[in-house]
Coordinates of C-alpha atoms and ligand atoms in Angstrom, one line a residue:
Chain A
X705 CA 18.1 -4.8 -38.7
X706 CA 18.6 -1.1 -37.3
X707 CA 20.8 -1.5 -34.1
X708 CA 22.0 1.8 -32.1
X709 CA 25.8 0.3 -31.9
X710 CA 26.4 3.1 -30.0
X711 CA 27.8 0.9 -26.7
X712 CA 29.6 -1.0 -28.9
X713 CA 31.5 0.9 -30.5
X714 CA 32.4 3.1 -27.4
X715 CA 33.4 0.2 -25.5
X716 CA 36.2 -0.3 -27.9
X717 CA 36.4 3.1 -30.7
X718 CA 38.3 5.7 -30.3
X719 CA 35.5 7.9 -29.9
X720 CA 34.8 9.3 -26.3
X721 CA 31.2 10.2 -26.5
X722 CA 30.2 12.3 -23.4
X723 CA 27.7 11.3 -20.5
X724 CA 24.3 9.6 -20.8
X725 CA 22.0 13.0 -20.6
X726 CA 21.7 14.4 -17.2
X727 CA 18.1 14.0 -16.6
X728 CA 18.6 9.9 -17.3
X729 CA 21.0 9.6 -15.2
X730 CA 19.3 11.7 -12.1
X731 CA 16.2 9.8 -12.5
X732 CA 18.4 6.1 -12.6
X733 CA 19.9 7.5 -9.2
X734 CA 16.8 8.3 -7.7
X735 CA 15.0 5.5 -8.6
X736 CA 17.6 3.1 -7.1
X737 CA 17.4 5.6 -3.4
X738 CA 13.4 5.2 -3.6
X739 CA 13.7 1.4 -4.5
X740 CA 16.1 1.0 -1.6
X741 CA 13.4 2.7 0.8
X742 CA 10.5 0.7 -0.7
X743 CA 12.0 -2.6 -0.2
X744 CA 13.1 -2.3 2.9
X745 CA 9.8 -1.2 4.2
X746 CA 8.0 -3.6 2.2
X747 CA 9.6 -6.1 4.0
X748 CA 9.1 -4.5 7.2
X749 CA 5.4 -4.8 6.5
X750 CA 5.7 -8.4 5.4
X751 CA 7.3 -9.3 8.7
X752 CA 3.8 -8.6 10.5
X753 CA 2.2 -11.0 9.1
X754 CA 4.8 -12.8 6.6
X755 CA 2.5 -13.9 3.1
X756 CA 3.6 -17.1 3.0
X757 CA 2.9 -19.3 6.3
X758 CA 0.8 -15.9 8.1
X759 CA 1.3 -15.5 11.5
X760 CA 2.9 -18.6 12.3
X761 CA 5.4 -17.8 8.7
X762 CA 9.1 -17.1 9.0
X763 CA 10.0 -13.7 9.0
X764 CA 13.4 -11.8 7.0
X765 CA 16.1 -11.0 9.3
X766 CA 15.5 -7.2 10.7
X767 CA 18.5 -5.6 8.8
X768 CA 17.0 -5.9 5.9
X769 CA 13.5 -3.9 6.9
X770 CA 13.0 -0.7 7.4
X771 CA 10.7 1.2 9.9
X772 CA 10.9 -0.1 13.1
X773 CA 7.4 -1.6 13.9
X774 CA 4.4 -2.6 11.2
X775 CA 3.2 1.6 11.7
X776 CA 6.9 3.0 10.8
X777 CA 7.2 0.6 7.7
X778 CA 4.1 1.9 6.7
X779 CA 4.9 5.5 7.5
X780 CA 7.6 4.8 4.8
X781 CA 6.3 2.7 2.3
X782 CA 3.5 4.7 1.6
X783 CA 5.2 7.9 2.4
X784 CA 7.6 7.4 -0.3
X785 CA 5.4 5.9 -3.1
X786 CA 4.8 9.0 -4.2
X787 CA 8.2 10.0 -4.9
X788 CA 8.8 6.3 -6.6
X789 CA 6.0 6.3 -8.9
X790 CA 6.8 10.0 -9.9
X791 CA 9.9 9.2 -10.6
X792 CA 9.0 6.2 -12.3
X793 CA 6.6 7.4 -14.4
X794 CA 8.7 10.4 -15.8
X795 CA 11.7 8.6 -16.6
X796 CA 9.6 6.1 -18.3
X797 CA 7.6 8.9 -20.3
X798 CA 11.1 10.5 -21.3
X799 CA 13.0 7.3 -21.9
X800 CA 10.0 6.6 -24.5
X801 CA 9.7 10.0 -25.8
X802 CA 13.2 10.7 -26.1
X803 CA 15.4 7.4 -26.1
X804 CA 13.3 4.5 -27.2
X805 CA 16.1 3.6 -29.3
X806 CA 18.0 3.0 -26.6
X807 CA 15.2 0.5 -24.7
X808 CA 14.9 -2.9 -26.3
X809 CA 12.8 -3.9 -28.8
X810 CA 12.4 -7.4 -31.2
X811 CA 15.8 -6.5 -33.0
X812 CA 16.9 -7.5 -29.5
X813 CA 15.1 -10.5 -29.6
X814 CA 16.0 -11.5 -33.1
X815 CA 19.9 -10.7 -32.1
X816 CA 20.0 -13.1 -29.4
X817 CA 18.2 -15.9 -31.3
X818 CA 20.6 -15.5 -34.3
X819 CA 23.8 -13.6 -33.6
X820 CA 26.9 -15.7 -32.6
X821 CA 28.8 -12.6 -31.6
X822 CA 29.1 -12.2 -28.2
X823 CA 29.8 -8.6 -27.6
X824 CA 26.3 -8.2 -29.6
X825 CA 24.4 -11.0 -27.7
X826 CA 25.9 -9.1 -24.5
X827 CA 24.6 -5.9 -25.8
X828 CA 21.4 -7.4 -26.5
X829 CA 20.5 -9.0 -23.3
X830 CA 21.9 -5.9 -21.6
X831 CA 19.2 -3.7 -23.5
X832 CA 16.6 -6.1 -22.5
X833 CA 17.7 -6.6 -18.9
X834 CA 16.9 -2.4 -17.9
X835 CA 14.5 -2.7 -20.0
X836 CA 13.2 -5.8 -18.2
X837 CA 13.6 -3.9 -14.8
X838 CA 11.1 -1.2 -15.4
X839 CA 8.6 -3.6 -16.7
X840 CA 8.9 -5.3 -13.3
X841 CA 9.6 -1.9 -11.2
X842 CA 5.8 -0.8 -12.8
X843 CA 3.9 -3.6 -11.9
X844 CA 5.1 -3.6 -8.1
X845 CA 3.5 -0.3 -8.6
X846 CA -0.1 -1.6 -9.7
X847 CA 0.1 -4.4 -7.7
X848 CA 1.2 -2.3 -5.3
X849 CA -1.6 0.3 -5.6
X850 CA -4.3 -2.8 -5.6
X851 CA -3.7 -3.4 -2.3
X852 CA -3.1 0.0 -1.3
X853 CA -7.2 0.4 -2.6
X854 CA -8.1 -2.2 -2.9
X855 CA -11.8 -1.5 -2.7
X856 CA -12.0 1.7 -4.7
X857 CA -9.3 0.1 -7.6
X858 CA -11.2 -3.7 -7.1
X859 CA -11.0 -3.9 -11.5
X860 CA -7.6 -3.8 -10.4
X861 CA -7.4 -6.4 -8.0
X862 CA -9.6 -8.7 -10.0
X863 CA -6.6 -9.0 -12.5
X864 CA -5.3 -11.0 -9.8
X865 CA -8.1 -13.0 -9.9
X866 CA -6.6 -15.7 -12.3
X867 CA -5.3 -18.3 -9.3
X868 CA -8.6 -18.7 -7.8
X869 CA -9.8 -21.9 -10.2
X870 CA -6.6 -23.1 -8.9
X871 CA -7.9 -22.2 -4.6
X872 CA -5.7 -18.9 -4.2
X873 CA -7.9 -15.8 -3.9
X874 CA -6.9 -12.9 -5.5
X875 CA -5.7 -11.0 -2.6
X876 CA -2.7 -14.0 -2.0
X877 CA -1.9 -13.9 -5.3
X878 CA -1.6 -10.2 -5.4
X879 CA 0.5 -10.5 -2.0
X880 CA 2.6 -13.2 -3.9
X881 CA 3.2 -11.4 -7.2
X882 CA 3.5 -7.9 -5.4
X883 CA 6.4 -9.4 -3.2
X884 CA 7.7 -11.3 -5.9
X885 CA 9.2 -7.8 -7.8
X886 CA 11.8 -8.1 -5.3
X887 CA 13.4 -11.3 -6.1
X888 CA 12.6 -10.6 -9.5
X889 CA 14.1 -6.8 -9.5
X890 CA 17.5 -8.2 -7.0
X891 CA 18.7 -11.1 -10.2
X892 CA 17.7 -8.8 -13.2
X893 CA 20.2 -6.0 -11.0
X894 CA 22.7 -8.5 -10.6
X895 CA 22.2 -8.9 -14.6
X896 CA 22.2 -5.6 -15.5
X897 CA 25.6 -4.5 -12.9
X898 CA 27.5 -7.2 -14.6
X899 CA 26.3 -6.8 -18.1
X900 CA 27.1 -3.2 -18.5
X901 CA 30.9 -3.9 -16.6
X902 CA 31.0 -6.6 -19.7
X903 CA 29.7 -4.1 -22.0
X904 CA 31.3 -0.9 -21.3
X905 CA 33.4 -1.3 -17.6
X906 CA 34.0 1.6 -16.3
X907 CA 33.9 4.5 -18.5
X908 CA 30.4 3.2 -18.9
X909 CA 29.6 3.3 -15.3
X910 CA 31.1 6.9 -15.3
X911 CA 29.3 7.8 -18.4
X912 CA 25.7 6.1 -16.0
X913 CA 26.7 7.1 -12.7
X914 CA 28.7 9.9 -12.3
Chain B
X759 CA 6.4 22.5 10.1
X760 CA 7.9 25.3 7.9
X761 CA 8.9 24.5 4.6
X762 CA 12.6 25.1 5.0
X763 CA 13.7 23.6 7.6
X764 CA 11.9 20.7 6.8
X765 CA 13.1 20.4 3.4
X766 CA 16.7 20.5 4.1
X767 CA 15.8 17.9 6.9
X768 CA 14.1 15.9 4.1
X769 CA 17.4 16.4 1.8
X770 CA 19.1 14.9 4.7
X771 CA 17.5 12.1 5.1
X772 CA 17.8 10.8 1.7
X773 CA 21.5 11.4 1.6
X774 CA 21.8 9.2 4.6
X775 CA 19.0 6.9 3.3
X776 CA 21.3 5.0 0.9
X777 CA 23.5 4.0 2.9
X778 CA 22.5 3.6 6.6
X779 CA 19.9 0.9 5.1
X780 CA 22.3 -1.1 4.1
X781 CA 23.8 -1.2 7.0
X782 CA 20.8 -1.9 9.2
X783 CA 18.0 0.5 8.6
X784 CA 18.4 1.4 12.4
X785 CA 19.5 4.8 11.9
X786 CA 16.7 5.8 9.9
X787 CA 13.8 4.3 11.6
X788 CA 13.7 7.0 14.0
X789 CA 12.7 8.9 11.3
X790 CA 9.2 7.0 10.2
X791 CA 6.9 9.2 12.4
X792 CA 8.5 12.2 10.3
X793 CA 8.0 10.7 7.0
X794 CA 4.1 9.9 7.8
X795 CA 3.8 13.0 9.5
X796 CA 4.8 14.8 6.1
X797 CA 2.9 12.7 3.5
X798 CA -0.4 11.9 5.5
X799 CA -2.3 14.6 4.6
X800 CA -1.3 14.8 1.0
X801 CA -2.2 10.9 0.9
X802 CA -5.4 11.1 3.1
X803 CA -6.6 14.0 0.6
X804 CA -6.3 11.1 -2.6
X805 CA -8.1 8.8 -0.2
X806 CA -10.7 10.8 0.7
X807 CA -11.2 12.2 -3.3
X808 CA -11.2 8.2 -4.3
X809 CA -13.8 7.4 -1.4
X810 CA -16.2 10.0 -2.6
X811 CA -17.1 7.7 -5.5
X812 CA -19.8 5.7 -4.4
X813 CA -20.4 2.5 -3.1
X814 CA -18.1 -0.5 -3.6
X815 CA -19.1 -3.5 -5.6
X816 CA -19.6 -6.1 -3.2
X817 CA -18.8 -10.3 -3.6
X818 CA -21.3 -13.0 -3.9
X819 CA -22.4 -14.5 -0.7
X820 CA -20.6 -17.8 -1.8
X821 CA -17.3 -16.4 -1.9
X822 CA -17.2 -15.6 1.8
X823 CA -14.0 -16.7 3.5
X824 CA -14.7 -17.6 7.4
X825 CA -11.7 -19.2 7.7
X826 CA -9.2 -16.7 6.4
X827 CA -10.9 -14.1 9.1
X828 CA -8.5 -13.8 11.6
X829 CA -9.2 -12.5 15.3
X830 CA -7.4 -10.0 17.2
X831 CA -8.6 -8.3 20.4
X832 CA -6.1 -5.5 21.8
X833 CA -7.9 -6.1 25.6
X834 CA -9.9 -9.4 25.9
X835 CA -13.2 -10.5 25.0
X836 CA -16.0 -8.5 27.0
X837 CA -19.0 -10.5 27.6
X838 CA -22.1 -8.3 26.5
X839 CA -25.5 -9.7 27.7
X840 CA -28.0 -9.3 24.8
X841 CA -30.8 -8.2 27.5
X842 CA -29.0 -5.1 29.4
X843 CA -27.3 -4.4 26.4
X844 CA -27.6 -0.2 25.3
X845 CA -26.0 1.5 22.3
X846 CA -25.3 5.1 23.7
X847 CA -25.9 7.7 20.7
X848 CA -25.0 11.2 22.1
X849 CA -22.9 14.2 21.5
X850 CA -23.9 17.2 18.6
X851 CA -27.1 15.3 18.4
X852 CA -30.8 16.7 18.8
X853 CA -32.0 13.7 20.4
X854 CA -29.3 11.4 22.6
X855 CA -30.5 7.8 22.2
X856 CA -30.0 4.3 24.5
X857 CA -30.4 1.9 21.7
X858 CA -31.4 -2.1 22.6
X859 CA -31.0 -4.4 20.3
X860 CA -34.2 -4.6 19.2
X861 CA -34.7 -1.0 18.6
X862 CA -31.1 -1.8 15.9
X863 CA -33.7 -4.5 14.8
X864 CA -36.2 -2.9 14.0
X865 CA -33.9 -0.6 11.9
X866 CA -34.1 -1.5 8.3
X867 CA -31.2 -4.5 7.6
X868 CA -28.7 -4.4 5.2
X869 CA -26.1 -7.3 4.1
X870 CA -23.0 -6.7 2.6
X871 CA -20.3 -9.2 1.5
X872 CA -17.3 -7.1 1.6
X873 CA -13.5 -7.6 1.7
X874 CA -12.2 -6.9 4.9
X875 CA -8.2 -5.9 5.2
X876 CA -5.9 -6.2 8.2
X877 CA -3.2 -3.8 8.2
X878 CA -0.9 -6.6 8.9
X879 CA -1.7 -7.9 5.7
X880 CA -4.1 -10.3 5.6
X881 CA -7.6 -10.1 4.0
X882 CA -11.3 -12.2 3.9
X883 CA -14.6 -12.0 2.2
X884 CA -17.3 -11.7 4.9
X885 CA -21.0 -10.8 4.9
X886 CA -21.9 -8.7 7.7
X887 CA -25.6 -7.8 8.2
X888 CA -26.9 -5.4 10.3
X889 CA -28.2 -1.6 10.0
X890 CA -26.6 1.2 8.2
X891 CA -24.7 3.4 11.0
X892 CA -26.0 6.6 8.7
X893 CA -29.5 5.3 9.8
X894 CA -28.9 5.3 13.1
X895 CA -26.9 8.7 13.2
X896 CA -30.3 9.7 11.8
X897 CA -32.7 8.7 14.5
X898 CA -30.7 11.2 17.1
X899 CA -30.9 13.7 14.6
X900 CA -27.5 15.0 13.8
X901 CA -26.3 18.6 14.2
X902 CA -25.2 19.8 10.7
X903 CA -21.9 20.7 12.2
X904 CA -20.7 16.9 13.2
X905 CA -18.0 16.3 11.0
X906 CA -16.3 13.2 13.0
X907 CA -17.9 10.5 15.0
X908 CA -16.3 9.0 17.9
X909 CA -17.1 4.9 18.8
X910 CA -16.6 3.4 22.3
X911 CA -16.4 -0.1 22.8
X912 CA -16.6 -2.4 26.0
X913 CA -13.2 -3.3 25.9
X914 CA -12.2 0.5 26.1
X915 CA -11.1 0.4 22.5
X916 CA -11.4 3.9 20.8
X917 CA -12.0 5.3 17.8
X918 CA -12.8 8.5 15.6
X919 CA -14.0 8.2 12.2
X920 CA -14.8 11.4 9.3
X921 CA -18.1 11.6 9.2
X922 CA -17.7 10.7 5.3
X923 CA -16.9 7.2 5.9
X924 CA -19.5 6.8 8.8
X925 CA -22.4 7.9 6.6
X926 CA -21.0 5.6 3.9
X927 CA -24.0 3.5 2.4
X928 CA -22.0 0.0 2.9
X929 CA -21.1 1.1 6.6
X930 CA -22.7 -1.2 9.2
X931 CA -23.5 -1.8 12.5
X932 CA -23.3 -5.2 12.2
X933 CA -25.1 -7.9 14.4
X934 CA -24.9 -10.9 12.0
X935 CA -21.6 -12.3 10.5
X936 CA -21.7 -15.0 7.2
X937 CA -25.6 -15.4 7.9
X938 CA -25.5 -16.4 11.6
X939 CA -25.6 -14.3 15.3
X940 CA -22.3 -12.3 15.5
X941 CA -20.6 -14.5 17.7
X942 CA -18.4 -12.8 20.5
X943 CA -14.5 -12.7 19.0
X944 CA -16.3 -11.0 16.4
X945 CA -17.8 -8.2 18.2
X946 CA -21.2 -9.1 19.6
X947 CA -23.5 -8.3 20.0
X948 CA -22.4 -5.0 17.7
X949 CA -19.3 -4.0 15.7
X950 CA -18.8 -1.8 12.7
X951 CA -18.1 -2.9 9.3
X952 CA -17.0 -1.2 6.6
X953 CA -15.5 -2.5 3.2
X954 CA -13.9 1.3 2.8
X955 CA -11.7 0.8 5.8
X956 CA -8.7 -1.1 7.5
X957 CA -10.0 -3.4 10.1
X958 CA -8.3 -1.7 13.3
X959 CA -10.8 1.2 12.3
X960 CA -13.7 -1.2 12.7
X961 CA -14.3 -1.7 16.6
X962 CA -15.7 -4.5 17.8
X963 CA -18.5 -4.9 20.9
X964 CA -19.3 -1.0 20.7
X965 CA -21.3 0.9 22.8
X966 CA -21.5 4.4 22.6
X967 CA -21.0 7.0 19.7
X968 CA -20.6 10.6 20.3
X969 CA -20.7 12.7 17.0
X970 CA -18.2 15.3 17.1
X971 CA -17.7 19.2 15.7
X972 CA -13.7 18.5 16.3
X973 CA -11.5 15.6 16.6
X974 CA -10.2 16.1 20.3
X975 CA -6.9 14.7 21.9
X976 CA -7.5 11.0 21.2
X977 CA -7.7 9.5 18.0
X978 CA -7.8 6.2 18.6
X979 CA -6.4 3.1 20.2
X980 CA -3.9 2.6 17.5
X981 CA -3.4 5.6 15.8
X982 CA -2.6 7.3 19.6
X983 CA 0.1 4.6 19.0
X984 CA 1.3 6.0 15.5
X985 CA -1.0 4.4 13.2
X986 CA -2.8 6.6 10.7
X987 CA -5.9 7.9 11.1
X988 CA -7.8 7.9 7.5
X989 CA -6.8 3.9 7.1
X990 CA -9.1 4.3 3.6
X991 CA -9.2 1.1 1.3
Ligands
LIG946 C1 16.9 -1.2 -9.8 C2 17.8 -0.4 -10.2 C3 18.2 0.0 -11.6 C4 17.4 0.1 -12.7 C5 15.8 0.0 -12.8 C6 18.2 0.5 -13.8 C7 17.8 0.7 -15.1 C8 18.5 1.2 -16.1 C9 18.0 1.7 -17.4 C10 16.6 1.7 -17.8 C11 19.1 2.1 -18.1 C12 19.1 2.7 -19.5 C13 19.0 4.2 -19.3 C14 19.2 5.0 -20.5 O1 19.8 4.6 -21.5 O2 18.8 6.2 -20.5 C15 20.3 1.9 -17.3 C16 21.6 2.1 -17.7 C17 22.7 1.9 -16.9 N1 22.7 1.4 -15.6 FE1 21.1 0.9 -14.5 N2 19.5 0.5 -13.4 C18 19.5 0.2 -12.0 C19 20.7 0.1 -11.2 C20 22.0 0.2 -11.6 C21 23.1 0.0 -10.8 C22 23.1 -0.3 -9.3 C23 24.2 0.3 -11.6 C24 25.7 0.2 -11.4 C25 26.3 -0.1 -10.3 C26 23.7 0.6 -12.9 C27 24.5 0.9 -14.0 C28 24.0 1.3 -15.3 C29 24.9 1.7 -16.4 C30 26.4 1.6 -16.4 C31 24.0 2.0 -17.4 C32 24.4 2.5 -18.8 C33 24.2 1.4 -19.8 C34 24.4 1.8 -21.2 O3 24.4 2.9 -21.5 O4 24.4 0.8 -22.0 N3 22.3 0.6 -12.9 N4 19.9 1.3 -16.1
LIG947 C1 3.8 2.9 -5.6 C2 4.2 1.7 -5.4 C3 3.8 0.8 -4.2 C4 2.6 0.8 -3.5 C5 1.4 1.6 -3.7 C6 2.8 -0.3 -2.6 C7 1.8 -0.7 -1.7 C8 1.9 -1.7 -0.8 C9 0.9 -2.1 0.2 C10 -0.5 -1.5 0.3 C11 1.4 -3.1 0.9 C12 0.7 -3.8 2.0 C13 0.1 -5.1 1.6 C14 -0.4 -5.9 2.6 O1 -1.1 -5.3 3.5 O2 -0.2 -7.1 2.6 C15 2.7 -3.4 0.4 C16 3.5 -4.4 0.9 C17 4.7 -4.7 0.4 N1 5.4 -4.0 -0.6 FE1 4.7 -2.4 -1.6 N2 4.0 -0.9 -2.7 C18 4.7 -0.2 -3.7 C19 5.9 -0.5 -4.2 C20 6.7 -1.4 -3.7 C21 8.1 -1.7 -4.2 C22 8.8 -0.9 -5.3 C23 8.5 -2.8 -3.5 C24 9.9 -3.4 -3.6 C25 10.4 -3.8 -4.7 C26 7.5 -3.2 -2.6 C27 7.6 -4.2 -1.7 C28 6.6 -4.6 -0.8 C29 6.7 -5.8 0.1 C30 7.9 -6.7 0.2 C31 5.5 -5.8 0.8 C32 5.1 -6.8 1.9 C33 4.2 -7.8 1.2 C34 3.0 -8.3 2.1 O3 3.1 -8.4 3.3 O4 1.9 -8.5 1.5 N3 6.4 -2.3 -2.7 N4 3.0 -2.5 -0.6

């Protein structure tokens, strides 16, 4: 199995390898400002007419939105989806061109079915939690741009279509799945902040963050 | 807005973004007008480019949803009666009209079973009926130089469209809603409908429609408010 050990060795060798490459790290930045702005106008924009229960739904608290009024979450949400998806969509084309190695793959897989050591499970699911995250941080873009246009991207909004056998047209299920990247994106963060404190603490945050 | 200024505003803005959101999102929500303001046009431009594309595939009758179409009404419900009722066609026209109904009958019909989108949020399949507004733009015999249209309703309600999206092929004026009479929440006895825009662009018990050379000082009821202006789908 070909494993980058890299993590794990600098978690505990004598080594001191230098930062993760600048552009990585400005684009993980970024992406976490933008996400910040999204969600919170996303929610603002649920609150007008919340997807589960409709007008007579619960809301989310105000403190969590962003915007002001249905127009000003708008004004944001769609104002910075441009920079998101940009963003987005770079760091994904790098990260593939340039550090696939570094994104997980079936090795991962196989590691956490079969390894009993934990600092290589820990490594594992780490490398499959970010990994995880863009997966989800993409589709809240499609979904995201099916209801944007919905009538000249419909072939996209008929993906959605799989709930209706079940009574839930397309458009509620694309509401559902497009808010659910938000639970989904807050536990896999929780995931990946405490998985990379187990796997590098730190020096590994500096080597991320700073 | 020059560049400059507003760039280093914009740089601003996401330094604070982080964390003022966190702690409440009130200090940046004075700034949503700015951020529209900036990334309207650039945004409108895709829709528009998207738009230009043809007509959208419609739903079978059978799929319409008259229970998932919601009513809202920003002044009341005006009471229209069918007899007196006129549709006013004027502005950069050769030939102002005062439409009756059955003049919008005679008209050739046209159903389509479209989705229509709140900007709330919400969404149902309806099948409106009713004439093409291109083919009544055409009987008052439009100046080449229109480029928006301008739509009065009863209730005062107000709105400007691109011409674009008013000649659209699946644009209605629609008398008939899910194979019956339009019935009065919905508009009667006339409303627009459009599958390529947000319903607050789609007024409801109109009566007049003045084609324009130049968007004036109003846009519309909402967008006067802050609501954009394109509202494509
Ligand atoms: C939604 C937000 C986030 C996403 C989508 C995300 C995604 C990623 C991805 C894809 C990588 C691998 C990048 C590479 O190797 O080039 C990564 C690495 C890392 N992230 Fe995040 N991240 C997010 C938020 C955070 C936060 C809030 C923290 C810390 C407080 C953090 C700390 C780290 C660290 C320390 C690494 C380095 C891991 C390593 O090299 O093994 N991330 N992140
Ligand atoms: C380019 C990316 C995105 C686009 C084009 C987009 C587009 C949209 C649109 C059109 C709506 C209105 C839906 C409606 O009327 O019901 C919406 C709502 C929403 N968005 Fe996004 N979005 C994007 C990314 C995101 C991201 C990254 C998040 C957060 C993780 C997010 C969270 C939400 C939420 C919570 C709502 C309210 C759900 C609802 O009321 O239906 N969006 N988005």
């Amino acid at each position: 199995m070909r494993q980058p050990v890299i993590t794990l060795s600098d978690a505990s060798g004598p080594a001191r390898p230098g930062p993760h490459p600048l552009w990585t790290r400005a684009f993980h930045g970024f992406n976490l400002l933008v996400l910040l702005l999204m969600a919170g106008s996303g929610l603002e924009i649920y609150n007008a007419n919340p997807v589960f229960g409709g007008r007579a739904g619960a809301t989310v608290p105000g403190w969590l939105t962003l915007g002001g009024w249905l127009a000003g979450g708008r004004d944001w949400h769609f104002g910075v989806m441009g920079l998101y998806a940009a963003n987005l969509g770079l760091w994904i084309g790098l990260l593939l061109h340039r550090r696939h190695r570094r994104l997980a793959d079936g090795g991962d897989l196989g590691t956490l079915r079969r390894s009993a050591s934990p600092p290589r499970r820990r490594l594992a699911s780490h490398r499959v939690t970010y990994t995880l995250m863009l997966v989800v941080l993409a589709f809240s873009l499609l979904s995201g741009l099916a209801m944007y246009k919905p009538a000249q991207l419909w072939w996209l909004v008929s993906l959605f279509a799989f709930a209706e056998p079940a009574g839930h047209s397309s458009w509620q299920t694309l509401r559902v799945c497009h808010l659910a990247t938000i639970p989904a994106i807050a536990l896999l963060l929780v995931a990946h902040v405490g998985l990379s404190w187990r796997v590098g603490g730190l020096r590994l945050l500096r080597r991320m963050v700073l | 807005m020059g560049s400059d200024p507003g760039r280093r505003r914009a740089l601003g803005l996401l330094v604070s973004g982080g964390s003022s959101l966190l702690l409440g999102g009130c200090g940046l929500n004075r700034w949503s007008t700015a951020v529209g303001a900036a990334t309207q046009p650039l945004n409108e431009r895709i829709e528009a480019l998207l738009q230009g594309q043809g007509p959208v595939p419609e739903f079978r009758p059978s799929q319409v949803e008259p229970a998932a179409l919601l009513v809202n009404s920003f002044n009341g419900t005006p009471n229209l009666a069918p007899e007196s009722y006129r549709l006013v066609v004027n502005g950069a026209v050769r030939r102002p009209l005062r439409l009756d109904l059955a003049a919008l009958a005679a008209l050739p019909q046209r159903e389509c079973v479209i989705r229509h989108v709140c900007v709330e949020g919400w969404a149902a399949i309806v099948a409106w009926s009713g004439p093409r507004l291109a083919d009544v733009l055409a009987l008052a015999g439009p100046s080449p130089l229109g480029a928006y249209l301008a739509i009065r309703s009863a209730d005062q309600y107000f709105e400007t469209w691109d011409l674009a999206s008013a000649l659209h092929p699946q644009t209605l004026l629609a008398t008939h809603m899910n194979g019956a009479p339009l019935p009065v929440a919905n508009g009667a006895p006339v409303r627009l409908a459009s599958p390529i825009k947000l319903g607050y662009k789609q007024s409801k018990w109109v009566t007049g429609l003045e084609l324009m050379t130049s968007l004036g000082d109003r846009l519309g009821t909402w967008e006067d408010r802050g609501y954009e202006w394109f509202a494509g789908l």
